[in-house]
Short mmCIF file of C-alpha atoms and ligand atoms in Angstrom, two decimals:
data_model
loop_
_atom_site.label_atom_id
_atom_site.label_comp_id
_atom_site.label_asym_id
_atom_site.label_seq_id
_atom_site.Cartn_x
_atom_site.Cartn_y
_atom_site.Cartn_z
CA UNK A 1 -35.76 43.61 7.61
CA UNK A 2 -31.99 44.05 7.61
CA UNK A 3 -31.79 41.67 10.60
CA UNK A 4 -33.99 39.07 8.90
CA UNK A 5 -31.80 39.07 5.79
CA UNK A 6 -28.71 38.81 7.96
CA UNK A 7 -30.15 35.85 9.91
CA UNK A 8 -31.16 34.19 6.64
CA UNK A 9 -27.66 34.61 5.22
CA UNK A 10 -26.14 33.27 8.44
CA UNK A 11 -28.45 30.26 8.33
CA UNK A 12 -27.53 29.64 4.70
CA UNK A 13 -23.85 29.85 5.61
CA UNK A 14 -24.28 27.34 8.43
CA UNK A 15 -26.26 24.96 6.25
CA UNK A 16 -23.75 25.10 3.42
CA UNK A 17 -20.90 24.28 5.78
CA UNK A 18 -22.54 20.90 6.48
CA UNK A 19 -22.87 17.99 4.09
CA UNK A 20 -25.81 15.65 4.64
CA UNK A 21 -25.16 12.06 3.63
CA UNK A 22 -26.97 8.77 3.99
CA UNK A 23 -25.60 5.24 4.03
CA UNK A 24 -26.66 1.64 4.55
CA UNK A 25 -24.64 -0.92 6.43
CA UNK A 26 -25.73 -4.50 5.79
CA UNK A 27 -24.78 -7.37 8.05
CA UNK A 28 -25.53 -10.47 5.93
CA UNK A 29 -26.81 -13.61 7.66
CA UNK A 30 -24.26 -15.65 5.72
CA UNK A 31 -21.28 -13.46 4.88
CA UNK A 32 -19.08 -14.88 2.16
CA UNK A 33 -16.08 -12.64 1.88
CA UNK A 34 -12.94 -11.90 3.90
CA UNK A 35 -10.90 -8.72 3.51
CA UNK A 36 -7.44 -10.20 3.04
CA UNK A 37 -4.87 -8.78 5.44
CA UNK A 38 -2.51 -8.69 2.45
CA UNK A 39 -4.31 -5.57 1.20
CA UNK A 40 -2.36 -3.81 3.97
CA UNK A 41 1.06 -4.70 2.56
CA UNK A 42 4.15 -2.49 2.24
CA UNK A 43 7.03 -2.00 -0.13
CA UNK A 44 10.77 -1.60 0.49
CA UNK A 45 13.00 -0.79 -2.46
CA UNK A 46 16.71 -0.11 -2.68
CA UNK A 47 15.85 3.51 -3.32
CA UNK A 48 17.08 6.59 -1.47
CA UNK A 49 16.95 6.00 2.28
CA UNK A 50 14.32 3.28 2.34
CA UNK A 51 16.68 0.37 3.02
CA UNK A 52 19.92 2.11 4.02
CA UNK A 53 19.16 4.49 6.91
CA UNK A 54 15.49 3.45 6.93
CA UNK A 55 15.26 -0.25 7.68
CA UNK A 56 18.95 -1.01 7.93
CA UNK A 57 21.74 0.88 9.64
CA UNK A 58 24.42 -1.82 9.67
CA UNK A 59 25.47 -4.32 12.34
CA UNK A 60 28.25 -2.08 13.63
CA UNK A 61 26.03 0.90 14.37
CA UNK A 62 26.14 1.56 18.11
CA UNK A 63 24.15 4.81 18.00
CA UNK A 64 20.88 3.30 16.75
CA UNK A 65 19.57 0.18 18.55
CA UNK A 66 19.41 -2.64 16.00
CA UNK A 67 19.25 -6.37 15.52
CA UNK A 68 21.67 -7.55 12.85
CA UNK A 69 21.64 -4.00 11.53
CA UNK A 70 17.84 -3.64 11.36
CA UNK A 71 16.50 -0.65 13.33
CA UNK A 72 14.49 -1.79 16.33
CA UNK A 73 12.39 1.40 16.52
CA UNK A 74 11.21 0.66 12.98
CA UNK A 75 10.50 -3.00 13.80
CA UNK A 76 8.47 -1.96 16.81
CA UNK A 77 6.43 0.59 14.82
CA UNK A 78 5.76 -1.76 11.90
CA UNK A 79 4.71 -4.59 14.23
CA UNK A 80 2.01 -2.30 15.59
CA UNK A 81 0.72 -1.90 12.03
CA UNK A 82 0.61 -5.71 11.73
CA UNK A 83 2.18 -5.47 8.31
CA UNK A 84 1.16 -8.64 6.49
CA UNK A 85 3.73 -8.61 3.67
CA UNK A 86 6.71 -6.63 2.47
CA UNK A 87 7.76 -6.34 -1.18
CA UNK A 88 11.51 -6.20 -1.97
CA UNK A 89 14.00 -5.32 -3.56
CA UNK A 90 12.09 -3.11 -6.05
CA UNK A 91 10.47 -1.55 -8.06
CA UNK A 92 12.65 -0.65 -10.98
CA UNK A 93 15.68 -1.74 -8.94
CA UNK A 94 14.41 -5.35 -9.01
CA UNK A 95 15.08 -5.73 -12.72
CA UNK A 96 18.73 -4.76 -12.20
CA UNK A 97 19.20 -6.85 -9.08
CA UNK A 98 21.22 -10.06 -9.09
CA UNK A 99 20.47 -11.81 -5.85
CA UNK A 100 23.77 -13.68 -5.69
CA UNK A 101 25.48 -10.28 -5.23
CA UNK A 102 23.76 -10.03 -1.85
CA UNK A 103 24.72 -13.30 -0.16
CA UNK A 104 27.86 -14.53 1.60
CA UNK A 105 30.43 -12.54 3.59
CA UNK A 106 29.58 -8.84 3.38
CA UNK A 107 33.14 -7.73 2.64
CA UNK A 108 33.20 -10.01 -0.40
CA UNK A 109 29.97 -8.75 -1.95
CA UNK A 110 30.34 -6.72 -5.14
CA UNK A 111 29.66 -3.03 -5.17
CA UNK A 112 27.33 -1.95 -7.94
CA UNK A 113 25.68 1.27 -9.11
CA UNK A 114 21.98 1.85 -8.48
CA UNK A 115 21.28 3.07 -11.98
CA UNK A 116 17.60 3.85 -11.47
CA UNK A 117 17.84 5.75 -8.23
CA UNK A 118 20.40 8.52 -8.08
CA UNK A 119 23.34 6.55 -9.53
CA UNK A 120 24.54 5.86 -6.00
CA UNK A 121 26.80 3.06 -4.83
CA UNK A 122 25.07 -0.11 -3.69
CA UNK A 123 27.40 -2.28 -1.65
CA UNK A 124 24.91 -5.16 -1.33
CA UNK A 125 25.30 -5.25 2.45
CA UNK A 126 21.54 -5.79 2.69
CA UNK A 127 20.73 -8.93 0.75
CA UNK A 128 18.53 -12.02 0.75
CA UNK A 129 19.37 -13.27 4.27
CA UNK A 130 19.13 -9.76 5.69
CA UNK A 131 15.72 -9.19 4.13
CA UNK A 132 14.18 -12.57 4.87
CA UNK A 133 15.47 -12.63 8.45
CA UNK A 134 14.09 -9.10 8.88
CA UNK A 135 10.69 -10.33 7.69
CA UNK A 136 10.81 -12.99 10.40
CA UNK A 137 11.61 -10.28 12.94
CA UNK A 138 8.69 -8.20 11.68
CA UNK A 139 6.35 -11.20 11.60
CA UNK A 140 5.55 -10.42 7.98
CA UNK A 141 5.50 -12.44 4.76
CA UNK A 142 8.17 -11.61 2.21
CA UNK A 143 7.18 -10.76 -1.35
CA UNK A 144 10.23 -11.08 -3.60
CA UNK A 145 10.23 -9.19 -6.89
CA UNK A 146 12.18 -11.28 -9.38
CA UNK A 147 14.47 -9.88 -12.05
CA UNK A 148 13.11 -10.72 -15.47
CA UNK A 149 14.65 -7.97 -17.60
CA UNK A 150 18.37 -8.42 -16.87
CA UNK A 151 18.43 -11.73 -15.00
CA UNK A 152 17.36 -14.98 -16.51
CA UNK A 153 15.13 -17.97 -15.89
CA UNK A 154 17.96 -19.93 -14.24
CA UNK A 155 18.80 -17.02 -11.92
CA UNK A 156 15.21 -16.72 -10.76
CA UNK A 157 14.71 -20.48 -10.44
CA UNK A 158 17.90 -20.62 -8.36
CA UNK A 159 16.57 -17.90 -6.05
CA UNK A 160 13.42 -19.93 -5.44
CA UNK A 161 15.51 -23.01 -4.71
CA UNK A 162 17.86 -21.03 -2.44
CA UNK A 163 15.07 -19.57 -0.32
CA UNK A 164 12.61 -22.47 -0.33
CA UNK A 165 14.19 -25.88 -0.74
CA UNK A 166 14.67 -28.02 2.38
CA UNK A 167 16.38 -30.99 0.69
CA UNK A 168 19.84 -31.33 -0.77
CA UNK A 169 20.54 -29.27 -3.89
CA UNK A 170 23.24 -26.87 -5.10
CA UNK A 171 21.28 -23.83 -3.92
CA UNK A 172 20.19 -25.22 -0.54
CA UNK A 173 23.82 -26.22 0.02
CA UNK A 174 24.89 -22.64 -0.72
CA UNK A 175 22.23 -21.31 1.69
CA UNK A 176 23.51 -23.61 4.43
CA UNK A 177 27.08 -22.52 3.77
CA UNK A 178 25.84 -18.98 4.31
CA UNK A 179 24.47 -19.87 7.71
CA UNK A 180 20.82 -20.73 7.16
CA UNK A 181 19.65 -24.31 7.40
CA UNK A 182 15.87 -24.02 7.29
CA UNK A 183 14.32 -22.58 4.12
CA UNK A 184 12.23 -19.41 4.50
CA UNK A 185 9.43 -20.77 2.30
CA UNK A 186 8.77 -17.58 0.39
CA UNK A 187 5.28 -17.70 -1.05
CA UNK A 188 4.91 -14.40 -2.96
CA UNK A 189 7.00 -13.96 -6.12
CA UNK A 190 6.76 -11.10 -8.60
CA UNK A 191 7.91 -11.90 -12.13
CA UNK A 192 9.38 -8.66 -13.39
CA UNK A 193 8.25 -5.14 -12.47
CA UNK A 194 6.67 -2.52 -14.72
CA UNK A 195 7.65 -4.61 -17.74
CA UNK A 196 5.96 -1.90 -19.86
CA UNK A 197 8.57 0.63 -18.63
CA UNK A 198 11.67 0.36 -16.43
CA UNK A 199 11.34 -3.44 -16.49
CA UNK A 200 12.23 -3.70 -20.18
CA UNK A 201 9.76 -1.61 -22.21
CA UNK A 202 8.04 -4.76 -23.42
CA UNK A 203 4.78 -5.08 -25.28
CA UNK A 204 2.11 -6.91 -23.27
CA UNK A 205 2.17 -9.84 -25.72
CA UNK A 206 5.95 -10.20 -25.47
CA UNK A 207 5.84 -9.94 -21.69
CA UNK A 208 3.01 -12.47 -21.42
CA UNK A 209 5.00 -15.04 -23.40
CA UNK A 210 8.14 -14.41 -21.36
CA UNK A 211 6.04 -14.64 -18.21
CA UNK A 212 4.82 -18.11 -19.20
CA UNK A 213 8.43 -19.26 -19.46
CA UNK A 214 9.59 -17.73 -16.15
CA UNK A 215 6.49 -18.78 -14.23
CA UNK A 216 7.03 -22.39 -15.27
CA UNK A 217 10.26 -22.43 -13.23
CA UNK A 218 8.96 -20.42 -10.28
CA UNK A 219 7.05 -23.43 -9.22
CA UNK A 220 5.70 -25.24 -6.26
CA UNK A 221 8.07 -28.17 -6.09
CA UNK A 222 10.03 -26.55 -3.28
CA UNK A 223 7.25 -25.15 -1.19
CA UNK A 224 4.55 -26.99 0.65
CA UNK A 225 2.55 -23.83 1.35
CA UNK A 226 2.14 -22.98 -2.34
CA UNK A 227 3.81 -20.44 -4.58
CA UNK A 228 1.90 -17.29 -5.48
CA UNK A 229 3.16 -15.79 -8.76
CA UNK A 230 2.36 -12.18 -9.56
CA UNK A 231 2.55 -10.90 -13.12
CA UNK A 232 3.83 -7.39 -13.76
CA UNK A 233 0.66 -5.37 -14.15
CA UNK A 234 -0.74 -2.39 -15.95
CA UNK A 235 0.32 1.18 -15.61
CA UNK A 236 -2.86 2.73 -14.25
CA UNK A 237 -5.53 2.79 -17.00
CA UNK A 238 -3.67 0.62 -19.51
CA UNK A 239 -6.52 -1.90 -19.82
CA UNK A 240 -4.95 -3.43 -22.90
CA UNK A 241 -2.11 -4.71 -20.70
CA UNK A 242 -4.43 -6.59 -18.34
CA UNK A 243 -6.43 -7.92 -21.28
CA UNK A 244 -3.35 -9.36 -23.02
CA UNK A 245 -1.87 -10.97 -19.90
CA UNK A 246 -5.18 -12.53 -18.89
CA UNK A 247 -5.71 -13.83 -22.43
CA UNK A 248 -2.23 -15.23 -23.04
CA UNK A 249 -1.21 -16.62 -19.63
CA UNK A 250 -2.85 -19.95 -18.66
CA UNK A 251 -4.57 -19.82 -15.26
CA UNK A 252 -2.35 -22.54 -13.83
CA UNK A 253 0.66 -20.22 -14.15
CA UNK A 254 -0.65 -17.09 -12.45
CA UNK A 255 -2.05 -16.34 -9.01
CA UNK A 256 -1.86 -12.54 -9.03
CA UNK A 257 -2.12 -9.77 -11.62
CA UNK A 258 -0.47 -6.52 -10.55
CA UNK A 259 -1.58 -2.91 -11.06
CA UNK A 260 0.37 0.28 -10.32
CA UNK A 261 -1.33 3.60 -9.77
CA UNK A 262 0.10 6.68 -8.08
CA UNK A 263 -1.91 9.70 -6.95
CA UNK A 264 -0.08 12.32 -8.92
CA UNK A 265 -1.25 15.64 -10.34
CA UNK A 266 0.91 15.56 -13.47
CA UNK A 267 4.14 13.64 -13.95
CA UNK A 268 5.95 16.79 -15.05
CA UNK A 269 4.28 19.04 -12.44
CA UNK A 270 3.73 17.09 -9.27
CA UNK A 271 3.69 19.99 -6.83
CA UNK A 272 5.05 20.23 -3.30
CA UNK A 273 4.33 17.72 -0.55
CA UNK A 274 3.41 20.28 2.14
CA UNK A 275 2.84 23.74 0.66
CA UNK A 276 0.15 22.67 -1.83
CA UNK A 277 -2.97 24.75 -2.49
CA UNK A 278 -6.58 23.60 -2.67
CA UNK A 279 -6.49 23.07 -6.43
CA UNK A 280 -3.48 20.79 -6.03
CA UNK A 281 -5.24 18.97 -3.19
CA UNK A 282 -8.33 18.48 -5.34
CA UNK A 283 -6.31 17.14 -8.27
CA UNK A 284 -4.43 14.72 -6.04
CA UNK A 285 -7.67 13.40 -4.56
CA UNK A 286 -9.18 13.09 -8.03
CA UNK A 287 -6.25 10.88 -8.99
CA UNK A 288 -6.53 8.88 -5.73
CA UNK A 289 -10.27 8.29 -6.13
CA UNK A 290 -9.68 7.19 -9.72
CA UNK A 291 -8.57 3.93 -8.10
CA UNK A 292 -12.29 3.01 -7.88
CA UNK A 293 -12.74 3.18 -11.66
CA UNK A 294 -9.41 1.45 -12.27
CA UNK A 295 -10.33 -1.49 -10.09
CA UNK A 296 -13.80 -1.77 -11.61
CA UNK A 297 -12.44 -1.77 -15.16
CA UNK A 298 -9.42 -4.03 -14.61
CA UNK A 299 -11.66 -6.42 -12.62
CA UNK A 300 -14.22 -6.52 -15.43
CA UNK A 301 -11.47 -7.64 -17.83
CA UNK A 302 -10.27 -10.23 -15.35
CA UNK A 303 -13.86 -11.44 -14.84
CA UNK A 304 -14.04 -12.20 -18.57
CA UNK A 305 -11.11 -14.64 -18.38
CA UNK A 306 -11.42 -15.68 -14.75
CA UNK A 307 -15.08 -15.52 -13.68
CA UNK A 308 -14.31 -17.50 -10.54
CA UNK A 309 -11.91 -14.77 -9.42
CA UNK A 310 -9.05 -17.19 -8.82
CA UNK A 311 -6.44 -14.63 -9.88
CA UNK A 312 -6.05 -11.79 -7.39
CA UNK A 313 -5.68 -8.18 -8.45
CA UNK A 314 -2.53 -7.07 -6.64
CA UNK A 315 -2.13 -3.29 -6.44
CA UNK A 316 1.51 -3.59 -5.52
CA UNK A 317 2.36 0.10 -5.89
CA UNK A 318 0.04 2.89 -4.82
CA UNK A 319 0.26 6.21 -2.98
CA UNK A 320 0.85 9.95 -3.42
CA UNK A 321 3.83 11.15 -5.43
CA UNK A 322 5.01 14.78 -5.13
CA UNK A 323 8.16 16.81 -5.71
CA UNK A 324 11.03 15.75 -3.47
CA UNK A 325 11.72 17.87 -0.40
CA UNK A 326 13.82 20.91 -1.36
CA UNK A 327 17.53 20.24 -1.08
CA UNK A 328 17.22 16.45 -1.22
CA UNK A 329 18.52 14.14 -3.96
CA UNK A 330 15.85 14.07 -6.74
CA UNK A 331 16.65 10.37 -7.25
CA UNK A 332 15.75 9.55 -3.64
CA UNK A 333 12.01 10.42 -3.82
CA UNK A 334 11.93 11.72 -0.24
CA UNK A 335 8.73 13.62 0.52
CA UNK A 336 6.80 14.75 3.60
CA UNK A 337 3.38 13.39 4.46
CA UNK A 338 0.39 15.54 5.43
CA UNK A 339 -3.33 15.18 6.11
CA UNK A 340 -3.70 14.99 2.30
CA UNK A 341 -1.85 11.67 2.50
CA UNK A 342 -4.19 10.53 5.27
CA UNK A 343 -7.08 11.26 2.88
CA UNK A 344 -5.41 9.22 0.11
CA UNK A 345 -4.68 6.31 2.45
CA UNK A 346 -8.12 6.19 4.08
CA UNK A 347 -9.98 6.49 0.76
CA UNK A 348 -7.78 3.99 -1.10
CA UNK A 349 -8.03 1.39 1.66
CA UNK A 350 -11.82 1.83 1.67
CA UNK A 351 -11.83 1.19 -2.08
CA UNK A 352 -9.67 -1.93 -1.63
CA UNK A 353 -11.87 -3.25 1.19
CA UNK A 354 -14.97 -2.74 -0.94
CA UNK A 355 -13.39 -4.68 -3.82
CA UNK A 356 -11.84 -7.36 -1.65
CA UNK A 357 -13.42 -10.10 -3.74
CA UNK A 358 -10.80 -9.33 -6.42
CA UNK A 359 -8.24 -7.07 -4.70
CA UNK A 360 -6.54 -9.45 -2.32
CA UNK A 361 -3.13 -7.87 -1.99
CA UNK A 362 -1.65 -4.37 -2.21
CA UNK A 363 1.54 -2.54 -1.32
CA UNK A 364 1.80 1.09 -0.33
CA UNK A 365 4.80 2.80 -1.93
CA UNK A 366 6.94 2.92 0.10
CA UNK A 367 7.45 2.03 3.76
CA UNK A 368 10.25 4.38 4.87
CA UNK A 369 11.63 7.71 3.58
CA UNK A 370 10.30 7.20 0.04
CA UNK A 371 7.06 8.56 -1.50
CA UNK A 372 3.98 8.06 0.75
CA UNK A 373 5.99 6.62 3.62
CA UNK A 374 4.56 5.47 6.93
CA UNK A 375 7.87 6.20 8.66
CA UNK A 376 10.47 8.94 8.20
CA UNK A 377 13.92 8.75 9.76
CA UNK A 378 16.72 11.20 10.29
CA UNK A 379 19.78 9.40 11.71
CA UNK A 380 18.62 8.15 15.14
CA UNK A 381 15.30 10.05 14.97
CA UNK A 382 12.13 8.45 13.66
CA UNK A 383 8.59 9.74 13.17
CA UNK A 384 5.27 8.21 12.24
CA UNK A 385 3.39 9.95 9.44
CA UNK A 386 -0.39 10.56 9.17
CA UNK A 387 -0.42 7.65 6.68
CA UNK A 388 1.03 5.40 9.39
CA UNK A 389 -1.82 6.34 11.71
CA UNK A 390 -4.46 5.58 9.07
CA UNK A 391 -2.85 2.18 8.43
CA UNK A 392 -2.84 1.49 12.16
CA UNK A 393 -6.48 2.56 12.62
CA UNK A 394 -7.54 0.44 9.63
CA UNK A 395 -5.71 -2.73 10.67
CA UNK A 396 -8.97 -3.85 12.34
CA UNK A 397 -10.16 -4.76 8.81
CA UNK A 398 -7.33 -7.28 8.27
CA UNK A 399 -8.79 -10.75 7.66
CA UNK A 400 -12.18 -9.53 8.93
CA UNK A 401 -15.49 -10.39 7.26
CA UNK A 402 -16.46 -7.81 4.67
CA UNK A 403 -19.75 -5.99 5.34
CA UNK A 404 -21.34 -4.03 2.50
CA UNK A 405 -21.54 -0.29 3.25
CA UNK A 406 -23.08 1.91 0.58
CA UNK A 407 -22.64 5.65 1.03
CA UNK A 408 -24.76 8.20 -0.83
CA UNK A 409 -22.35 11.05 -0.60
CA UNK A 410 -22.70 14.74 -1.26
CA UNK A 411 -20.08 16.40 -3.44
CA UNK A 412 -16.91 18.20 -2.60
CA UNK A 413 -16.81 20.86 -5.31
CA UNK A 414 -14.07 23.15 -6.51
CA UNK A 415 -14.87 25.42 -9.46
CA UNK A 416 -16.79 23.29 -11.95
CA UNK A 417 -15.39 20.00 -10.70
CA UNK A 418 -16.69 17.66 -8.07
CA UNK A 419 -15.66 14.57 -6.13
CA UNK A 420 -17.60 12.44 -3.65
CA UNK A 421 -16.98 13.92 -0.22
CA UNK A 422 -17.48 10.82 1.91
CA UNK A 423 -16.32 7.25 1.41
CA UNK A 424 -16.31 4.27 3.72
CA UNK A 425 -16.04 0.53 4.25
CA UNK A 426 -16.96 -1.93 6.99
CA UNK A 427 -16.10 -5.34 8.40
CA UNK A 428 -16.72 -7.65 11.33
CA UNK A 429 -13.74 -9.19 13.10
CA UNK A 430 -13.24 -12.60 14.71
CA UNK A 431 -14.40 -11.28 18.08
CA UNK A 432 -17.71 -10.10 16.67
CA UNK A 433 -16.80 -6.39 16.65
CA UNK A 434 -17.98 -4.36 13.68
CA UNK A 435 -15.70 -1.61 12.34
CA UNK A 436 -16.75 1.19 10.02
CA UNK A 437 -14.10 3.44 8.48
CA UNK A 438 -15.22 6.77 7.05
CA UNK A 439 -13.30 9.52 5.29
CA UNK A 440 -14.44 13.08 4.65
CA UNK A 441 -12.14 14.49 1.99
CA UNK A 442 -13.91 17.88 1.90
CA UNK A 443 -11.37 20.37 3.27
CA UNK A 444 -14.03 22.87 4.39
CA UNK A 445 -17.31 21.14 5.16
CA UNK A 446 -18.16 18.92 8.05
CA UNK A 447 -20.20 15.89 6.94
CA UNK A 448 -23.13 14.31 8.69
CA UNK A 449 -23.69 10.68 7.77
CA UNK A 450 -26.84 8.88 8.77
CA UNK A 451 -26.21 5.13 8.51
CA UNK A 452 -29.14 2.75 8.39
CA UNK A 453 -28.12 -0.62 9.85
CA UNK A 454 -29.69 -3.76 8.43
CA UNK A 455 -29.23 -7.20 9.95
CA UNK A 456 -27.74 -6.33 13.34
CA UNK A 457 -28.62 -4.60 16.59
CA UNK A 458 -25.68 -2.83 18.10
CA UNK A 459 -25.67 -1.59 21.69
CA UNK A 460 -22.70 0.73 21.71
CA UNK A 461 -20.34 2.68 19.48
CA UNK A 462 -16.92 4.14 20.11
CA UNK A 463 -14.24 5.35 17.76
CA UNK A 464 -11.02 7.13 16.89
CA UNK A 465 -10.35 10.05 14.58
CA UNK A 466 -7.35 11.39 12.69
CA UNK A 467 -7.71 15.10 12.02
CA UNK A 468 -5.75 18.31 12.30
CA UNK A 469 -6.12 22.08 12.04
CA UNK A 470 -4.74 22.43 8.54
CA UNK A 471 -4.74 20.12 5.59
CA UNK A 472 -1.02 20.80 5.13
CA UNK A 473 -0.16 19.78 8.71
CA UNK A 474 2.44 17.07 9.11
CA UNK A 475 4.60 15.49 11.78
CA UNK A 476 8.17 16.74 11.95
CA UNK A 477 11.20 15.57 13.91
CA UNK A 478 10.68 18.65 16.12
CA UNK A 479 6.95 17.91 16.57
CA UNK A 480 6.53 14.18 15.84
CA UNK A 481 3.13 13.91 17.53
CA UNK A 482 1.29 16.87 16.02
CA UNK A 483 -1.02 14.42 14.23
CA UNK A 484 -2.03 11.27 16.11
CA UNK A 485 -5.39 9.51 16.45
CA UNK A 486 -7.65 10.67 19.29
CA UNK A 487 -10.92 9.42 20.77
CA UNK A 488 -13.93 10.25 18.60
CA UNK A 489 -17.16 11.41 20.21
CA UNK A 490 -19.11 12.32 17.08
CA UNK A 491 -21.05 9.06 16.61
CA UNK A 492 -24.45 8.32 18.17
CA UNK A 493 -26.50 5.12 17.92
CA UNK A 494 -30.29 5.44 17.97
CA UNK A 495 -31.89 2.06 17.38
CA UNK A 496 -30.85 1.01 13.91
CA UNK A 497 -29.49 4.38 12.93
CA UNK A 498 -25.92 5.46 13.43
CA UNK A 499 -25.37 9.21 13.11
CA UNK A 500 -21.84 10.38 12.54
CA UNK A 501 -20.44 13.90 12.26
CA UNK A 502 -17.09 13.93 10.50
CA UNK A 503 -15.01 17.13 10.58
CA UNK A 504 -13.39 18.36 7.35
CA UNK A 505 -10.44 16.28 6.04
CA UNK A 506 -10.70 13.60 8.71
CA UNK A 507 -10.54 9.83 8.94
CA UNK A 508 -12.79 8.09 11.47
CA UNK A 509 -12.86 4.42 12.47
CA UNK A 510 -15.84 3.30 14.56
CA UNK A 511 -16.26 0.16 16.58
CA UNK A 512 -19.72 -1.24 17.32
CA UNK A 513 -20.83 -4.14 19.45
O1 AHR B 1 8.08 3.34 -6.18
C1 AHR B 1 8.98 4.01 -6.99
C2 AHR B 1 9.03 3.45 -8.40
O2 AHR B 1 7.80 3.68 -9.03
C3 AHR B 1 9.22 1.97 -8.53
O3 AHR B 1 10.56 1.60 -8.49
C4 AHR B 1 8.64 1.67 -9.87
O4 AHR B 1 8.14 0.36 -9.96
C5 AHR B 1 7.59 2.74 -10.04
O5 AHR B 1 7.67 3.36 -11.27
#
């Protein structure tokens, strides 16, 4: 009897350490949606060591290999991610930035104070030419965030003319005098940043009217490939903001509506980046998964004013935000990056892919040494974070055809609260390969997912996985390769059913043909 009870308890234990999930993957005969590669964009602000020490180490640095001061190890790593666009120079910094401070001979550029980020000296040695030439080196499209709060319409219009005009004009003349003949043809322009906060504490109605004025002069006359203007968007669930902008701004003046949402536990109690407990993990994931509701609700408002979905929802700041690493400047926002961040990245990108009819651009905050970075540097050392590896695994979705994947997930529970354990998305690339990305956020339970495939007959499946022993694991300069993707053997195809076993807190990307 004792043995029977013991076996029963053991069986129960085994069963409860598995989650059983079902899903359907549909391959439509006539697919009608592309997942824009611009969803996989990045963000580089003059903040902490993102630009200085991160991207840029100066032309005279002979310890760190560089091209015109830009680190070549970073260029190489970001090229592998295929980063489609890079937002610059902020963030909050953008609304204090006067672009003319950052052109011309470097020793003549004014030194200013970075009032938002640590009150440090900004010598403007990395300016417009440095950034736009770096984008060419990276093979990425620049996204310039214009200063609305402390600049002016003329200043922004001049920047557009300086970067984009091929003919003869005062600004193109100045550009040529500074050594660049051909315009860069910058397409993506932000008009202000967080206008509800650091960008001027405006009301949405005031901002919308100002936007109309600025957007009129950030226009297409210079650029044959078309200007894409992005309005400063809502702070997370501020639906009133999106409503007002969509109502007040005419559709011929706006191509993108921004949204910022950080995965944060509480703004006054963010918790550590590596030594977090399960409750803190759960709360972070709850905030990350809230992106689904945010996109649904902001999109519904946009649908009301723009049923044809001409205006893109641009989530141009997202990611995990924790306490800074002990002993570092609180104004520099330097944090480590663990498997928790891999869970945020994988889940958020799945949400974006699944809403790619409206979400057509996004920017992870930020690329190097700031918040949920893909790269950390320490002088000449560089490491790739778990978030980097998720971004690299997911780049198969860039510009691929969206395939609907609906997952009926079990719950990841903690106390009385629950979250969906498994999320996913799918696409088919130009070469006919189908990719399915799946995330199991449950830190304890392995998940089995049985995917019913409709509309295609695949012959083989292979894959890669990002996982580790502990949720708190992270790459360090001493052990930079503790977490890297490995081959995944947990997927089996049987006719039209794909069975996948995903270990706890793992990200899997499958390829089928
Ligand atoms: O990414 C860090 C900061 O967060 C940005 O400067 C600002 O836009 C946001 O509040």
